[in-house]
PDB file of C-alpha atoms in Angstrom:
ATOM      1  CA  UNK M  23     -16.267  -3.582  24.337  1.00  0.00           C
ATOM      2  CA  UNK M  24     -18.869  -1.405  26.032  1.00  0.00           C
ATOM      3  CA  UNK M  25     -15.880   1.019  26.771  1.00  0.00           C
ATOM      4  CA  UNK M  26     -14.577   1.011  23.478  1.00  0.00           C
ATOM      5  CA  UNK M  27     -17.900   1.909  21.867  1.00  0.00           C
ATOM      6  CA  UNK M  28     -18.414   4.863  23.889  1.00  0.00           C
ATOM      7  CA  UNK M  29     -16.274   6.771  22.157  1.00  0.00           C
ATOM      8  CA  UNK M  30     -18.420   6.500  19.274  1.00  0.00           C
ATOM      9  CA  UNK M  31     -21.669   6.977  20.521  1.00  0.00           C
ATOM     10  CA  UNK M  32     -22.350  10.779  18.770  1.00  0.00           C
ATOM     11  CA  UNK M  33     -23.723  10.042  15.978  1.00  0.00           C
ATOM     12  CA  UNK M  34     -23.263  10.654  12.923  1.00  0.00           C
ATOM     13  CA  UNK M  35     -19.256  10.529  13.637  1.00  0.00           C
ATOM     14  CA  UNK M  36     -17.208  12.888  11.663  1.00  0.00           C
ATOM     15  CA  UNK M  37     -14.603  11.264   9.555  1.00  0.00           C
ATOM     16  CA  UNK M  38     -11.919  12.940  12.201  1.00  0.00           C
ATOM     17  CA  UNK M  39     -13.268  11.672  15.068  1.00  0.00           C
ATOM     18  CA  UNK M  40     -13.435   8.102  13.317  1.00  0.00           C
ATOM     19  CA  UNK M  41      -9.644   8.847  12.724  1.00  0.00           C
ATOM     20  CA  UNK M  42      -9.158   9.911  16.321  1.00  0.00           C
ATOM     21  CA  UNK M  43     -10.683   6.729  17.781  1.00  0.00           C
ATOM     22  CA  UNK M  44      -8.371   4.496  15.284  1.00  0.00           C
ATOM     23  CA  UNK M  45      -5.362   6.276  16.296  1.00  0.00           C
ATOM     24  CA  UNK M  46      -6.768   5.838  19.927  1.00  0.00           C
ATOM     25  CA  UNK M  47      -7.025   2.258  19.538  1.00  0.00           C
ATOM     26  CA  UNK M  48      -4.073   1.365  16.856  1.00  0.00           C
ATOM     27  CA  UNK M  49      -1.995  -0.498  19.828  1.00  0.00           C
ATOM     28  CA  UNK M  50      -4.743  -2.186  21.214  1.00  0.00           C
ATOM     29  CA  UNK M  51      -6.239  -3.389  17.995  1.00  0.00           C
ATOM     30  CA  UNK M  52      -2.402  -4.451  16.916  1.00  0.00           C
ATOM     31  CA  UNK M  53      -2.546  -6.615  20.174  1.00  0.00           C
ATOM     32  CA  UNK M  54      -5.599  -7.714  19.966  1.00  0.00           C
ATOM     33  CA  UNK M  55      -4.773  -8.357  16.093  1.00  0.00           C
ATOM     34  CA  UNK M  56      -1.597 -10.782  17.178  1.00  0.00           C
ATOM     35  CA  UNK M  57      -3.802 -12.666  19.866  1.00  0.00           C
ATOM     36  CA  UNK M  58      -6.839 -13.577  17.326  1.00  0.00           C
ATOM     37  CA  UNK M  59      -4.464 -14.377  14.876  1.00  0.00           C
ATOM     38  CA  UNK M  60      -2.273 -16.731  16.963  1.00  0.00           C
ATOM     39  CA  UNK M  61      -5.657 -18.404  18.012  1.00  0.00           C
ATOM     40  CA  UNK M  62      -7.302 -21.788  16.343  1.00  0.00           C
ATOM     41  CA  UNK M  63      -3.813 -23.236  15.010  1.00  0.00           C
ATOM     42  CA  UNK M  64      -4.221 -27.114  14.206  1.00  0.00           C
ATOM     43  CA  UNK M  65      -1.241 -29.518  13.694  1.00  0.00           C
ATOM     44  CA  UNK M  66      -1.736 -31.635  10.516  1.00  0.00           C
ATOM     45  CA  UNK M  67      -0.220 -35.174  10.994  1.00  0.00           C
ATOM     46  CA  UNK M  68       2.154 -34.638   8.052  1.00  0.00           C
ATOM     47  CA  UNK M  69       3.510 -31.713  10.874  1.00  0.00           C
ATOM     48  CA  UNK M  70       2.081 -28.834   8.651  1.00  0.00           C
ATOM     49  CA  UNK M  71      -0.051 -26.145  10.855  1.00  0.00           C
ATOM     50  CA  UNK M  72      -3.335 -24.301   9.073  1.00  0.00           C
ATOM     51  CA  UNK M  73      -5.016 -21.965  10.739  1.00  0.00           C
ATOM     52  CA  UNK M  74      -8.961 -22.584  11.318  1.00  0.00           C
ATOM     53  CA  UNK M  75     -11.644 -20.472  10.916  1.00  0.00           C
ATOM     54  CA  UNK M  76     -13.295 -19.438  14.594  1.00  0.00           C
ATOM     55  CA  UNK M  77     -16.420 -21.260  15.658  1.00  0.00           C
ATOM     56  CA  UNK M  78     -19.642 -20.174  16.832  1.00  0.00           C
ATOM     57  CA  UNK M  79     -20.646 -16.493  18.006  1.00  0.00           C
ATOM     58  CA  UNK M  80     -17.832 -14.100  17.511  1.00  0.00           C
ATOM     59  CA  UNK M  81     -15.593 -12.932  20.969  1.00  0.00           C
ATOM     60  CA  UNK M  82     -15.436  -8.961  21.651  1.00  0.00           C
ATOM     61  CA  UNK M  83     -12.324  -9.221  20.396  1.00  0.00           C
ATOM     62  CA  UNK M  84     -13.114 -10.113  16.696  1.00  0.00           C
ATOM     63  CA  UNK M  85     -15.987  -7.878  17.340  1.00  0.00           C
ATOM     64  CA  UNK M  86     -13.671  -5.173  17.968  1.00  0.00           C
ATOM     65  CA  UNK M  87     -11.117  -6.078  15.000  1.00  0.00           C
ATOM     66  CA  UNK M  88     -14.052  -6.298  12.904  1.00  0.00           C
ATOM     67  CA  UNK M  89     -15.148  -2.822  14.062  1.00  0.00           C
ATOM     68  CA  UNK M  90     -11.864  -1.249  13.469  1.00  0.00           C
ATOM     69  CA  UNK M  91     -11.293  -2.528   9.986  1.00  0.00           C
ATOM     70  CA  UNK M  92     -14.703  -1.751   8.932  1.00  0.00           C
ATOM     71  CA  UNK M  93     -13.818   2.152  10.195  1.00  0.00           C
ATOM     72  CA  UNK M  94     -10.560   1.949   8.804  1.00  0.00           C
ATOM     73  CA  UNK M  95     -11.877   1.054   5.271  1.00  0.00           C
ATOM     74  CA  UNK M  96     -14.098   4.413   5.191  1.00  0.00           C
ATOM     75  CA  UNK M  97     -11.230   6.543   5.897  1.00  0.00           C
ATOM     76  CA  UNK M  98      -9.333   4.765   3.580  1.00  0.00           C
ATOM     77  CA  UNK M  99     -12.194   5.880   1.119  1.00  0.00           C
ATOM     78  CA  UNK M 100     -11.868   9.368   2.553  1.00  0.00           C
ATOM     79  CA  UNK M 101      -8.933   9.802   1.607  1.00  0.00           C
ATOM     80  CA  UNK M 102      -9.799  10.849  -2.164  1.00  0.00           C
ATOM     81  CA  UNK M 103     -11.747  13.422  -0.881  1.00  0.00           C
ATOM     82  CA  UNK M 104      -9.714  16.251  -2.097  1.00  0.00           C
ATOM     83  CA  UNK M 105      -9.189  14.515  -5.268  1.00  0.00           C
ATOM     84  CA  UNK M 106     -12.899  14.149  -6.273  1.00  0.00           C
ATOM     85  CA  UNK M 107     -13.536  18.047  -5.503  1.00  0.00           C
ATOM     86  CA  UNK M 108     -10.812  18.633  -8.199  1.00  0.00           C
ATOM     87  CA  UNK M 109     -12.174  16.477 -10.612  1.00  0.00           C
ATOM     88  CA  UNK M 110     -15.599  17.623 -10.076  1.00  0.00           C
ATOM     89  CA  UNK M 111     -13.885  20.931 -10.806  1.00  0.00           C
ATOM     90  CA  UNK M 112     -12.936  19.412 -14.097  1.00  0.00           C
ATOM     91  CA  UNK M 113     -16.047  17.838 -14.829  1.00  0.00           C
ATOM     92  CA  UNK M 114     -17.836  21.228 -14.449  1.00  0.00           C
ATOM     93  CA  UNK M 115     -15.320  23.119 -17.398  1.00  0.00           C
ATOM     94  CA  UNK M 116     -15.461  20.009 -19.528  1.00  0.00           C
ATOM     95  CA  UNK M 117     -18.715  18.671 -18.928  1.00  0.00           C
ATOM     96  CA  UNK M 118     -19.975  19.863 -22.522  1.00  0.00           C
ATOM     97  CA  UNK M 119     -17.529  18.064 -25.041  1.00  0.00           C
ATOM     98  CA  UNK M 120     -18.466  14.688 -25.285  1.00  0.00           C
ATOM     99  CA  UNK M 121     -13.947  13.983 -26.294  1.00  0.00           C
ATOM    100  CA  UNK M 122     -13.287  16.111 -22.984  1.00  0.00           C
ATOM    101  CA  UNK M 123     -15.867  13.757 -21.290  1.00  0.00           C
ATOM    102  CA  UNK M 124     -14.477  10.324 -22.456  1.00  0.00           C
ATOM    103  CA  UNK M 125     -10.765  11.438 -21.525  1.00  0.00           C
ATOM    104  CA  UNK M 126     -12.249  12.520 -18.048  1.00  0.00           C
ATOM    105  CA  UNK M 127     -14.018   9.235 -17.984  1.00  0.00           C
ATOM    106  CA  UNK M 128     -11.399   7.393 -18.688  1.00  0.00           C
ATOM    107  CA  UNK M 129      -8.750   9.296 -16.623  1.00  0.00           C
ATOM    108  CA  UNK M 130     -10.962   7.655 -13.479  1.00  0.00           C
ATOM    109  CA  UNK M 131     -12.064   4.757 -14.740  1.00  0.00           C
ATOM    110  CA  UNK M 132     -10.284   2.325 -12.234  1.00  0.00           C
ATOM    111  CA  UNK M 133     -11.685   4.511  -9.123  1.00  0.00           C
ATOM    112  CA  UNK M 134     -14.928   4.412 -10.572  1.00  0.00           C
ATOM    113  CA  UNK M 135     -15.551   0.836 -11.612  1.00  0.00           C
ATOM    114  CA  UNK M 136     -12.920  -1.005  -8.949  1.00  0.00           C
ATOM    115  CA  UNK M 137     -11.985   0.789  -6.012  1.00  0.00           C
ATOM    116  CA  UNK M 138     -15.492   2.664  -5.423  1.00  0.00           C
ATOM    117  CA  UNK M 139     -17.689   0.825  -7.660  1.00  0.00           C
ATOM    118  CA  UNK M 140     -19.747  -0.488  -4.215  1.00  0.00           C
ATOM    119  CA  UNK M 141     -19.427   2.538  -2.305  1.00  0.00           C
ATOM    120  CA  UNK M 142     -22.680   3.837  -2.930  1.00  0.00           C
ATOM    121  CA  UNK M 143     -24.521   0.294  -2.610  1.00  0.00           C
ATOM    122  CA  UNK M 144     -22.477  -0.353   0.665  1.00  0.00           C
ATOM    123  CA  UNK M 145     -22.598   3.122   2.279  1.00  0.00           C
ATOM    124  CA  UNK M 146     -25.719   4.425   1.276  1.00  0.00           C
ATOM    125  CA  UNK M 147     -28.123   2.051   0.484  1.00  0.00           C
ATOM    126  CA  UNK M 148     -29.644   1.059   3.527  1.00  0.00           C
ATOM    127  CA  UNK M 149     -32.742   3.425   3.335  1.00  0.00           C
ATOM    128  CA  UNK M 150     -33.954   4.870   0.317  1.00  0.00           C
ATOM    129  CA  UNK M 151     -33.570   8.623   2.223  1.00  0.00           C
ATOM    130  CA  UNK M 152     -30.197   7.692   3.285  1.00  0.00           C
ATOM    131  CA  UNK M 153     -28.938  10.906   5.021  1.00  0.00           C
ATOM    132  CA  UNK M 154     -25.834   9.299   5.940  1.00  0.00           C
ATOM    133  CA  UNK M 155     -22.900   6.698   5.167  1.00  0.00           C
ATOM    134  CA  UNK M 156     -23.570   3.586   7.391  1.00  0.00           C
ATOM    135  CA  UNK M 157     -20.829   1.539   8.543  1.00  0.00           C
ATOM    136  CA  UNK M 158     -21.258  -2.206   8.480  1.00  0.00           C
ATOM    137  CA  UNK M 159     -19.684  -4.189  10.981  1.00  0.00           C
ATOM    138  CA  UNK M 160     -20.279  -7.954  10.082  1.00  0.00           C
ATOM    139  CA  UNK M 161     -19.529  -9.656  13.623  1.00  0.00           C
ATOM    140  CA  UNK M 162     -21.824  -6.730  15.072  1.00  0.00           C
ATOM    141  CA  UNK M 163     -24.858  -6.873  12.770  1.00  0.00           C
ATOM    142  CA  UNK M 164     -27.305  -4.650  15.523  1.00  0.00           C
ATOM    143  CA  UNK M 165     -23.987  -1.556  15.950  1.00  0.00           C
ATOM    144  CA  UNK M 166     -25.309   1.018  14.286  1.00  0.00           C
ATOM    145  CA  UNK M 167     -22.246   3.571  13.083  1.00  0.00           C
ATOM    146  CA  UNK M 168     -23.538   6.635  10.882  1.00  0.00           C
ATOM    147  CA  UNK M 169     -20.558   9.038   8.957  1.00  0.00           C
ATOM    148  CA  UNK M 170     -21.483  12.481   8.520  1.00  0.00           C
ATOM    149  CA  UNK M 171     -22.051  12.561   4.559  1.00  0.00           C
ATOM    150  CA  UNK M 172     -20.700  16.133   4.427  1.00  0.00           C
ATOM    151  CA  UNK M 173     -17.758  14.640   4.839  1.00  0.00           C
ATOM    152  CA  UNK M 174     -18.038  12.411   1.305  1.00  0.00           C
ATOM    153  CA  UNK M 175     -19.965  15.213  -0.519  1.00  0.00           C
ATOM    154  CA  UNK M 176     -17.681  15.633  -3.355  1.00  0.00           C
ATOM    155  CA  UNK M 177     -16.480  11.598  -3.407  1.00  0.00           C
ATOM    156  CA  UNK M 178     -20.830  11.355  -3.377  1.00  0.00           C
ATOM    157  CA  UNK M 179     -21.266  13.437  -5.968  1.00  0.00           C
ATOM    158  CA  UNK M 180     -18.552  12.193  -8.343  1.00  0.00           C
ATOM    159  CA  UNK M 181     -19.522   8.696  -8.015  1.00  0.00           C
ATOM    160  CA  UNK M 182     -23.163   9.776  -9.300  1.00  0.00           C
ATOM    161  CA  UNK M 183     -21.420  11.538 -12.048  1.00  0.00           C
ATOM    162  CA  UNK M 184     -19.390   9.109 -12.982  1.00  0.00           C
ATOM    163  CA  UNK M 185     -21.953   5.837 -12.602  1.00  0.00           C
ATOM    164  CA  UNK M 186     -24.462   8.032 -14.656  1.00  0.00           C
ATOM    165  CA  UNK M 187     -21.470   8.481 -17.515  1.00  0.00           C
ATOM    166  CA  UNK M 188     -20.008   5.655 -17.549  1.00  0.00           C
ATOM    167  CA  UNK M 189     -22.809   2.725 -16.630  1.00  0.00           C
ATOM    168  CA  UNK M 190     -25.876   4.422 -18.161  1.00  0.00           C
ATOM    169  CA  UNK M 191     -24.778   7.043 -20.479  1.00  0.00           C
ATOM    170  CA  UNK M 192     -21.604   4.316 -21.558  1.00  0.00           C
ATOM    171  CA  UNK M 193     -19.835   7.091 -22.565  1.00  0.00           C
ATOM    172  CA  UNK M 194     -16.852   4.562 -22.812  1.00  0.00           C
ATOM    173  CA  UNK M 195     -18.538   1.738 -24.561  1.00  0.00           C
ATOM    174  CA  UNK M 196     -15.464  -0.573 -25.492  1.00  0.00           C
ATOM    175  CA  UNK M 197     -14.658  -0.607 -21.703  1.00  0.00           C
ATOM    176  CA  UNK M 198     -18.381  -1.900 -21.195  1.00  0.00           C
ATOM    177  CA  UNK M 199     -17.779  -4.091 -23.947  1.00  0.00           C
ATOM    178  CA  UNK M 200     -14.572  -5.975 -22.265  1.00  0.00           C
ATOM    179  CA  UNK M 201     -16.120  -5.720 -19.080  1.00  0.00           C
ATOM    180  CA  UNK M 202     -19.155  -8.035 -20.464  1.00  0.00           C
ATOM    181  CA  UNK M 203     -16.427 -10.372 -21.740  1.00  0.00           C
ATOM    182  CA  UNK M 204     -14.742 -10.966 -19.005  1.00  0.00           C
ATOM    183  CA  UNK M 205     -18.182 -11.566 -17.120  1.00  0.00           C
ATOM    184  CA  UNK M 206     -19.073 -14.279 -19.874  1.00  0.00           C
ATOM    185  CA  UNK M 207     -15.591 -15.707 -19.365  1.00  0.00           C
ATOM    186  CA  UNK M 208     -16.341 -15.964 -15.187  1.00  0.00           C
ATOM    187  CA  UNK M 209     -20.224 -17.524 -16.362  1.00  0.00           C
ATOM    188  CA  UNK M 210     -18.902 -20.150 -18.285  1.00  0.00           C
ATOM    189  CA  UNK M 211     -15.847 -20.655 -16.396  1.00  0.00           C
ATOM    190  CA  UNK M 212     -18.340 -21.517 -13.210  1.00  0.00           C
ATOM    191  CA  UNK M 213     -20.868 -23.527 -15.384  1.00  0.00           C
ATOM    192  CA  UNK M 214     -17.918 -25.714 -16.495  1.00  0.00           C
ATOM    193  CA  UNK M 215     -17.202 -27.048 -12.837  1.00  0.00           C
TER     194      UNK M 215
END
């Protein structure tokens, strides 16, 4: 694992060298993938096989799997990159006319209250002078992994935008509105059982 790691020991890590060291490591984590998996199988006496959870402290192999999804997912977020400078470009001409706002909001509404509605919480908020993005890796709790924020300056700065619009501002207020509904239906649903 040591080995592994050292690729990644410059911190903060551009997103292209985190997208180096997963195509560096794509066969090994497919192996490695296929051996975890295949691991912890259990017979039922009806004949039926389950798969069970793994016990006790994680190996370096779901360590590693861990730590290669957990990169994977922020360049998954990186890719809308290019797309968030050219809606920041469109927030800046229409930022003005409350109509041209709404449409704008509404245009990104599943990015901004699905997809990246944690980003910000997850990535940023584990100092209140976060400089920047930190990568949690949940079988490697003491791994610190820093992202250059440069690198999510415009997905950053749209997600501020947008939060402020949309969550403070509720610029689209019948969203918020079905949003709370479908919270109340979740509340009661769990206070039922």
């Amino acid at each position: 694992m040591k080995s592994i790691l050292a690729d990644l020991k410059d911190q903060p890590l551009s997103i292209a060298k985190v997208e180096w060291w997963l195509l560096k490591y794509s066969d090994f984590y497919k192996k490695t993938s296929d051996i975890v998996y295949n691991q912890h199988f259990f017979t039922t006496d009806d004949g039926s096989v389950i798969r069970l959870p793994p016990l006790g402290e994680p190996t370096d192999q779901e360590k590693f799997l861990d730590l290669y999804q957990a990169l994977d997912t922020i360049c998954e977020f990186h890719r809308n990159e290019k797309y968030f400078e050219q809606e920041l470009t469109e927030y800046k001409k229409i930022k003005d006319s409350q109509s041209d706002l709404k449409k704008w909001i509404a245009k990104n509404e599943d990015l901004g209250t699905e997809k990246y509605v944690c980003f910000l919480v997850d990535y940023l908020d584990y100092s209140e002078n976060a400089k920047h993005l930190s990568v949690y890796v949940h079988s490697s709790k003491n791994l610190e992994i820093y992202i250059d924020q440069q690198d999510f300056k415009n997905t950053i700065e749209f997600l501020e935008i947008f939060n402020e619009l949309y969550w403070e501002k509720e610029i689209l207020p019948e969203s918020l509105e079905r949003i709370r509904n479908e919270m109340k239906k979740i509340k009661t649903t769990a206070n039922t059982v």
